[in-house]
């Protein structure tokens, strides 16, 4: 169970449950729901849709929305099929990732994932937008670098964020993919994520949860001490 989930919701990731572990790409996918209405949203359904659907059914949840952080196959490959089955909307990523989600089928064949489908979201997300599910709100921040259209979702009330492949426990997103940019990624982390607060718990796209404060202290790529400049003459 993710610590400090948004009020009246729960969020589960593969860091705590193998419901959302996906072979061969192993990404984290969160299910967020309102405890009163049982309406739910899923983030980054890269694949293993049968396991996600089984979890929804077991918990009596009604899937209403899909939220996408970025257009890579392991985070968006199952979005179209899930949206078609449940007749629901896809929100995200930023439009700069259109070149990726329009090539999901091609990329899927490279990994033997022939069920991946291209799509266009019902809503592109911009910096400053907000996602909403039955009164549960996430602020959207555009954080390019890993991909040019990567976005992250932050619930201020719960001090909780879903950051995709921008930041990990002890690492950061790769920038050697098409249109990746290391400088943009570092800048996004330091100017978009850190101001949200050291006490924010985040779910990364892969691996265990952490907090922004922990990463500011120990992350070998973005720890504050790496950016200190001497004031001595």
mmCIF file of C-alpha atoms in Angstrom:
data_model
loop_
_atom_site.group_PDB
_atom_site.id
_atom_site.type_symbol
_atom_site.label_atom_id
_atom_site.label_comp_id
_atom_site.label_asym_id
_atom_site.label_seq_id
_atom_site.Cartn_x
_atom_site.Cartn_y
_atom_site.Cartn_z
ATOM 1 C CA UNK A 1 0.000 0.000 0.000
ATOM 2 C CA UNK A 2 1.415 3.365 -0.979
ATOM 3 C CA UNK A 3 1.899 5.639 2.009
ATOM 4 C CA UNK A 4 -0.370 8.655 2.414
ATOM 5 C CA UNK A 5 -2.712 8.053 -0.534
ATOM 6 C CA UNK A 6 -5.151 10.805 -1.533
ATOM 7 C CA UNK A 7 -8.102 11.019 0.845
ATOM 8 C CA UNK A 8 -10.870 8.524 0.010
ATOM 9 C CA UNK A 9 -8.579 6.693 -2.399
ATOM 10 C CA UNK A 10 -5.997 3.977 -2.453
ATOM 11 C CA UNK A 11 -3.046 3.646 -4.757
ATOM 12 C CA UNK A 12 -1.306 0.363 -5.418
ATOM 13 C CA UNK A 13 1.899 -0.108 -7.383
ATOM 14 C CA UNK A 14 4.162 -2.949 -8.324
ATOM 15 C CA UNK A 15 6.469 -1.814 -5.562
ATOM 16 C CA UNK A 16 3.926 -3.346 -3.172
ATOM 17 C CA UNK A 17 1.941 -5.784 -5.291
ATOM 18 C CA UNK A 18 2.757 -7.967 -8.283
ATOM 19 C CA UNK A 19 -0.658 -7.157 -9.730
ATOM 20 C CA UNK A 20 1.040 -4.449 -11.750
ATOM 21 C CA UNK A 21 4.361 -6.058 -12.599
ATOM 22 C CA UNK A 22 4.628 -6.446 -16.325
ATOM 23 C CA UNK A 23 7.036 -8.602 -18.293
ATOM 24 C CA UNK A 24 9.334 -7.847 -19.958
ATOM 25 C CA UNK A 25 9.327 -4.125 -19.131
ATOM 26 C CA UNK A 26 8.250 -4.070 -15.455
ATOM 27 C CA UNK A 27 6.590 -0.696 -14.878
ATOM 28 C CA UNK A 28 4.527 0.646 -11.992
ATOM 29 C CA UNK A 29 0.850 1.354 -12.593
ATOM 30 C CA UNK A 30 -1.422 2.930 -9.987
ATOM 31 C CA UNK A 31 -5.136 2.472 -9.441
ATOM 32 C CA UNK A 32 -6.760 5.439 -7.717
ATOM 33 C CA UNK A 33 -10.348 5.371 -6.565
ATOM 34 C CA UNK A 34 -12.981 7.149 -4.525
ATOM 35 C CA UNK A 35 -14.030 4.943 -1.641
ATOM 36 C CA UNK A 36 -17.621 6.181 -1.708
ATOM 37 C CA UNK A 37 -18.405 5.981 -5.426
ATOM 38 C CA UNK A 38 -15.918 3.203 -6.274
ATOM 39 C CA UNK A 39 -15.105 5.081 -9.480
ATOM 40 C CA UNK A 40 -11.469 4.542 -10.428
ATOM 41 C CA UNK A 41 -8.678 5.746 -12.681
ATOM 42 C CA UNK A 42 -5.570 3.844 -13.729
ATOM 43 C CA UNK A 43 -2.216 5.407 -14.532
ATOM 44 C CA UNK A 44 0.160 4.142 -17.209
ATOM 45 C CA UNK A 45 -1.434 0.791 -18.132
ATOM 46 C CA UNK A 46 1.491 -0.516 -20.150
ATOM 47 C CA UNK A 47 0.173 -4.068 -20.295
ATOM 48 C CA UNK A 48 -1.081 -7.074 -18.336
ATOM 49 C CA UNK A 49 -4.563 -5.642 -18.616
ATOM 50 C CA UNK A 50 -6.110 -8.880 -17.399
ATOM 51 C CA UNK A 51 -4.384 -8.458 -14.042
ATOM 52 C CA UNK A 52 -5.463 -4.828 -13.769
ATOM 53 C CA UNK A 53 -9.028 -5.781 -14.638
ATOM 54 C CA UNK A 54 -8.996 -8.617 -12.118
ATOM 55 C CA UNK A 55 -7.896 -6.207 -9.410
ATOM 56 C CA UNK A 56 -10.681 -3.784 -10.316
ATOM 57 C CA UNK A 57 -13.282 -6.553 -10.253
ATOM 58 C CA UNK A 58 -12.058 -8.010 -6.960
ATOM 59 C CA UNK A 59 -12.359 -4.622 -5.288
ATOM 60 C CA UNK A 60 -15.675 -3.676 -6.884
ATOM 61 C CA UNK A 61 -14.215 -0.720 -8.781
ATOM 62 C CA UNK A 62 -15.638 0.983 -11.871
ATOM 63 C CA UNK A 63 -12.932 2.209 -14.230
ATOM 64 C CA UNK A 64 -13.706 5.696 -15.545
ATOM 65 C CA UNK A 65 -10.428 7.250 -16.724
ATOM 66 C CA UNK A 66 -6.875 6.532 -17.831
ATOM 67 C CA UNK A 67 -4.036 8.936 -17.015
ATOM 68 C CA UNK A 68 -0.767 8.707 -18.996
ATOM 69 C CA UNK A 69 2.552 10.245 -17.896
ATOM 70 C CA UNK A 70 4.447 9.691 -21.154
ATOM 71 C CA UNK A 71 4.337 7.850 -24.430
ATOM 72 C CA UNK A 72 6.783 4.998 -24.010
ATOM 73 C CA UNK A 73 5.508 1.498 -24.703
ATOM 74 C CA UNK A 74 5.798 0.241 -21.134
ATOM 75 C CA UNK A 75 3.572 3.055 -19.868
ATOM 76 C CA UNK A 76 1.080 3.541 -22.681
ATOM 77 C CA UNK A 77 0.986 0.279 -24.651
ATOM 78 C CA UNK A 78 -2.275 -0.969 -23.133
ATOM 79 C CA UNK A 79 -4.120 2.339 -22.942
ATOM 80 C CA UNK A 80 -6.074 2.057 -26.195
ATOM 81 C CA UNK A 81 -7.363 -1.462 -25.579
ATOM 82 C CA UNK A 82 -8.388 -0.611 -22.020
ATOM 83 C CA UNK A 83 -10.151 2.562 -23.127
ATOM 84 C CA UNK A 84 -12.072 0.731 -25.832
ATOM 85 C CA UNK A 85 -13.222 -2.077 -23.562
ATOM 86 C CA UNK A 86 -14.527 0.250 -20.854
ATOM 87 C CA UNK A 87 -15.540 3.135 -23.168
ATOM 88 C CA UNK A 88 -13.502 5.596 -21.122
ATOM 89 C CA UNK A 89 -11.271 8.566 -21.805
ATOM 90 C CA UNK A 90 -7.491 8.805 -21.948
ATOM 91 C CA UNK A 91 -5.896 11.951 -20.508
ATOM 92 C CA UNK A 92 -2.256 12.672 -21.207
ATOM 93 C CA UNK A 93 0.516 12.844 -21.986
ATOM 94 C CA UNK A 94 1.662 16.250 -23.297
ATOM 95 C CA UNK A 95 1.335 16.689 -27.070
ATOM 96 C CA UNK A 96 5.119 16.595 -27.500
ATOM 97 C CA UNK A 97 4.879 12.814 -27.009
ATOM 98 C CA UNK A 98 2.556 12.313 -29.959
ATOM 99 C CA UNK A 99 5.411 10.855 -32.015
ATOM 100 C CA UNK A 100 5.753 8.085 -29.412
ATOM 101 C CA UNK A 101 2.117 7.099 -28.980
ATOM 102 C CA UNK A 102 1.661 7.057 -32.752
ATOM 103 C CA UNK A 103 4.442 4.432 -32.936
ATOM 104 C CA UNK A 104 3.328 2.101 -30.119
ATOM 105 C CA UNK A 105 2.389 -0.713 -32.478
ATOM 106 C CA UNK A 106 5.791 -0.561 -34.162
ATOM 107 C CA UNK A 107 7.625 -0.512 -30.836
ATOM 108 C CA UNK A 108 5.440 -3.299 -29.468
ATOM 109 C CA UNK A 109 6.518 -5.657 -32.246
ATOM 110 C CA UNK A 110 10.141 -5.119 -31.225
ATOM 111 C CA UNK A 111 9.359 -6.528 -27.774
ATOM 112 C CA UNK A 112 6.909 -9.194 -28.862
ATOM 113 C CA UNK A 113 3.963 -7.165 -27.551
ATOM 114 C CA UNK A 114 1.695 -7.286 -30.570
ATOM 115 C CA UNK A 115 -1.367 -6.177 -28.581
ATOM 116 C CA UNK A 116 -0.032 -2.626 -28.147
ATOM 117 C CA UNK A 117 -2.051 -0.072 -30.132
ATOM 118 C CA UNK A 118 -1.502 3.506 -31.242
ATOM 119 C CA UNK A 119 -3.946 6.100 -29.937
ATOM 120 C CA UNK A 120 -4.670 9.770 -29.596
ATOM 121 C CA UNK A 121 -5.749 10.846 -26.118
ATOM 122 C CA UNK A 122 -9.078 12.504 -25.495
ATOM 123 C CA UNK A 123 -7.136 15.263 -23.771
ATOM 124 C CA UNK A 124 -3.550 16.398 -24.121
ATOM 125 C CA UNK A 125 -2.161 17.677 -20.831
ATOM 126 C CA UNK A 126 -0.346 20.967 -20.291
ATOM 127 C CA UNK A 127 1.657 22.354 -17.399
ATOM 128 C CA UNK A 128 -0.855 23.742 -14.894
ATOM 129 C CA UNK A 129 -3.734 21.462 -15.885
ATOM 130 C CA UNK A 130 -5.603 19.385 -13.340
ATOM 131 C CA UNK A 131 -6.838 15.790 -13.361
ATOM 132 C CA UNK A 132 -10.073 15.077 -11.500
ATOM 133 C CA UNK A 133 -11.815 11.929 -10.323
ATOM 134 C CA UNK A 134 -14.913 12.401 -8.162
ATOM 135 C CA UNK A 135 -13.379 15.273 -6.205
ATOM 136 C CA UNK A 136 -9.857 13.846 -6.090
ATOM 137 C CA UNK A 137 -7.543 16.279 -7.854
ATOM 138 C CA UNK A 138 -4.035 15.975 -9.218
ATOM 139 C CA UNK A 139 -2.066 18.960 -10.474
ATOM 140 C CA UNK A 140 -0.195 18.384 -13.738
ATOM 141 C CA UNK A 141 3.421 19.428 -14.250
ATOM 142 C CA UNK A 142 5.173 19.187 -17.612
ATOM 143 C CA UNK A 143 8.593 17.631 -16.928
ATOM 144 C CA UNK A 144 10.448 17.017 -20.219
ATOM 145 C CA UNK A 145 13.777 15.270 -20.483
ATOM 146 C CA UNK A 146 13.090 11.534 -20.435
ATOM 147 C CA UNK A 147 10.601 12.289 -23.196
ATOM 148 C CA UNK A 148 9.650 15.756 -24.461
ATOM 149 C CA UNK A 149 6.003 15.330 -23.428
ATOM 150 C CA UNK A 150 6.408 13.749 -20.015
ATOM 151 C CA UNK A 151 4.036 14.948 -17.275
ATOM 152 C CA UNK A 152 3.752 14.130 -13.574
ATOM 153 C CA UNK A 153 0.719 14.183 -11.267
ATOM 154 C CA UNK A 154 0.707 15.693 -7.770
ATOM 155 C CA UNK A 155 -1.986 15.506 -5.102
ATOM 156 C CA UNK A 156 -1.270 18.405 -2.776
ATOM 157 C CA UNK A 157 -3.634 17.293 -0.018
ATOM 158 C CA UNK A 158 -1.990 13.885 0.362
ATOM 159 C CA UNK A 159 1.563 15.044 -0.388
ATOM 160 C CA UNK A 160 1.704 12.346 -3.027
ATOM 161 C CA UNK A 161 2.990 12.272 -6.618
ATOM 162 C CA UNK A 162 3.074 9.908 -9.577
ATOM 163 C CA UNK A 163 6.191 10.820 -11.543
ATOM 164 C CA UNK A 164 6.591 8.211 -14.267
ATOM 165 C CA UNK A 165 10.186 7.947 -15.456
ATOM 166 C CA UNK A 166 11.336 11.407 -14.371
ATOM 167 C CA UNK A 167 12.757 10.326 -11.009
ATOM 168 C CA UNK A 168 13.471 7.027 -9.244
ATOM 169 C CA UNK A 169 14.751 5.986 -5.869
ATOM 170 C CA UNK A 170 18.464 6.582 -6.309
ATOM 171 C CA UNK A 171 18.326 7.409 -10.006
ATOM 172 C CA UNK A 172 16.696 9.485 -12.756
ATOM 173 C CA UNK A 173 15.123 8.763 -16.128
ATOM 174 C CA UNK A 174 17.225 7.832 -19.136
ATOM 175 C CA UNK A 175 17.758 10.555 -21.709
ATOM 176 C CA UNK A 176 19.372 8.527 -24.505
ATOM 177 C CA UNK A 177 16.024 7.874 -26.191
ATOM 178 C CA UNK A 178 14.812 9.916 -29.189
ATOM 179 C CA UNK A 179 14.320 13.559 -28.164
ATOM 180 C CA UNK A 180 15.568 12.901 -24.640
ATOM 181 C CA UNK A 181 17.464 15.760 -23.012
ATOM 182 C CA UNK A 182 19.549 15.399 -19.859
ATOM 183 C CA UNK A 183 19.681 19.109 -19.067
ATOM 184 C CA UNK A 184 15.905 19.440 -19.419
ATOM 185 C CA UNK A 185 15.370 16.473 -17.102
ATOM 186 C CA UNK A 186 17.620 17.837 -14.355
ATOM 187 C CA UNK A 187 15.971 21.225 -14.651
ATOM 188 C CA UNK A 188 12.475 19.709 -14.428
ATOM 189 C CA UNK A 189 13.350 17.766 -11.290
ATOM 190 C CA UNK A 190 14.914 20.747 -9.559
ATOM 191 C CA UNK A 191 12.372 23.382 -10.599
ATOM 192 C CA UNK A 192 9.130 21.367 -10.800
ATOM 193 C CA UNK A 193 9.455 18.513 -8.294
ATOM 194 C CA UNK A 194 11.572 19.874 -5.460
ATOM 195 C CA UNK A 195 9.331 22.927 -4.821
ATOM 196 C CA UNK A 196 6.431 20.554 -4.098
ATOM 197 C CA UNK A 197 8.036 19.675 -0.780
ATOM 198 C CA UNK A 198 10.518 17.271 0.791
ATOM 199 C CA UNK A 199 7.677 15.372 2.452
ATOM 200 C CA UNK A 200 6.052 14.357 -0.838
ATOM 201 C CA UNK A 201 5.969 10.576 -1.316
ATOM 202 C CA UNK A 202 6.254 9.572 -4.964
ATOM 203 C CA UNK A 203 5.635 6.484 -7.057
ATOM 204 C CA UNK A 204 8.205 6.240 -9.852
ATOM 205 C CA UNK A 205 7.678 4.486 -13.156
ATOM 206 C CA UNK A 206 9.827 1.574 -11.992
ATOM 207 C CA UNK A 207 11.035 0.374 -8.616
ATOM 208 C CA UNK A 208 10.166 1.334 -5.029
ATOM 209 C CA UNK A 209 8.599 4.511 -3.689
ATOM 210 C CA UNK A 210 10.652 7.284 -2.122
ATOM 211 C CA UNK A 211 10.279 10.908 -1.060
ATOM 212 C CA UNK A 212 11.579 14.047 -2.687
ATOM 213 C CA UNK A 213 13.426 14.875 0.505
ATOM 214 C CA UNK A 214 15.256 11.557 0.475
ATOM 215 C CA UNK A 215 16.303 12.016 -3.139
ATOM 216 C CA UNK A 216 17.500 15.567 -2.482
ATOM 217 C CA UNK A 217 19.837 14.112 0.125
ATOM 218 C CA UNK A 218 21.057 10.892 -1.470
ATOM 219 C CA UNK A 219 20.290 10.682 -5.192
ATOM 220 C CA UNK A 220 23.654 10.558 -7.023
ATOM 221 C CA UNK A 221 22.265 12.531 -9.963
ATOM 222 C CA UNK A 222 20.175 15.298 -8.378
ATOM 223 C CA UNK A 223 21.148 15.562 -4.700
ATOM 224 C CA UNK A 224 21.344 19.196 -3.604
ATOM 225 C CA UNK A 225 25.020 18.948 -2.700
ATOM 226 C CA UNK A 226 25.895 18.332 -6.354
ATOM 227 C CA UNK A 227 24.682 21.798 -7.290
ATOM 228 C CA UNK A 228 26.221 23.839 -4.488
ATOM 229 C CA UNK A 229 28.668 26.470 -5.653
ATOM 230 C CA UNK A 230 31.363 27.985 -3.512
ATOM 231 C CA UNK A 231 30.805 31.524 -2.332
ATOM 232 C CA UNK A 232 34.460 31.939 -1.487
ATOM 233 C CA UNK A 233 36.488 34.411 -3.471
#
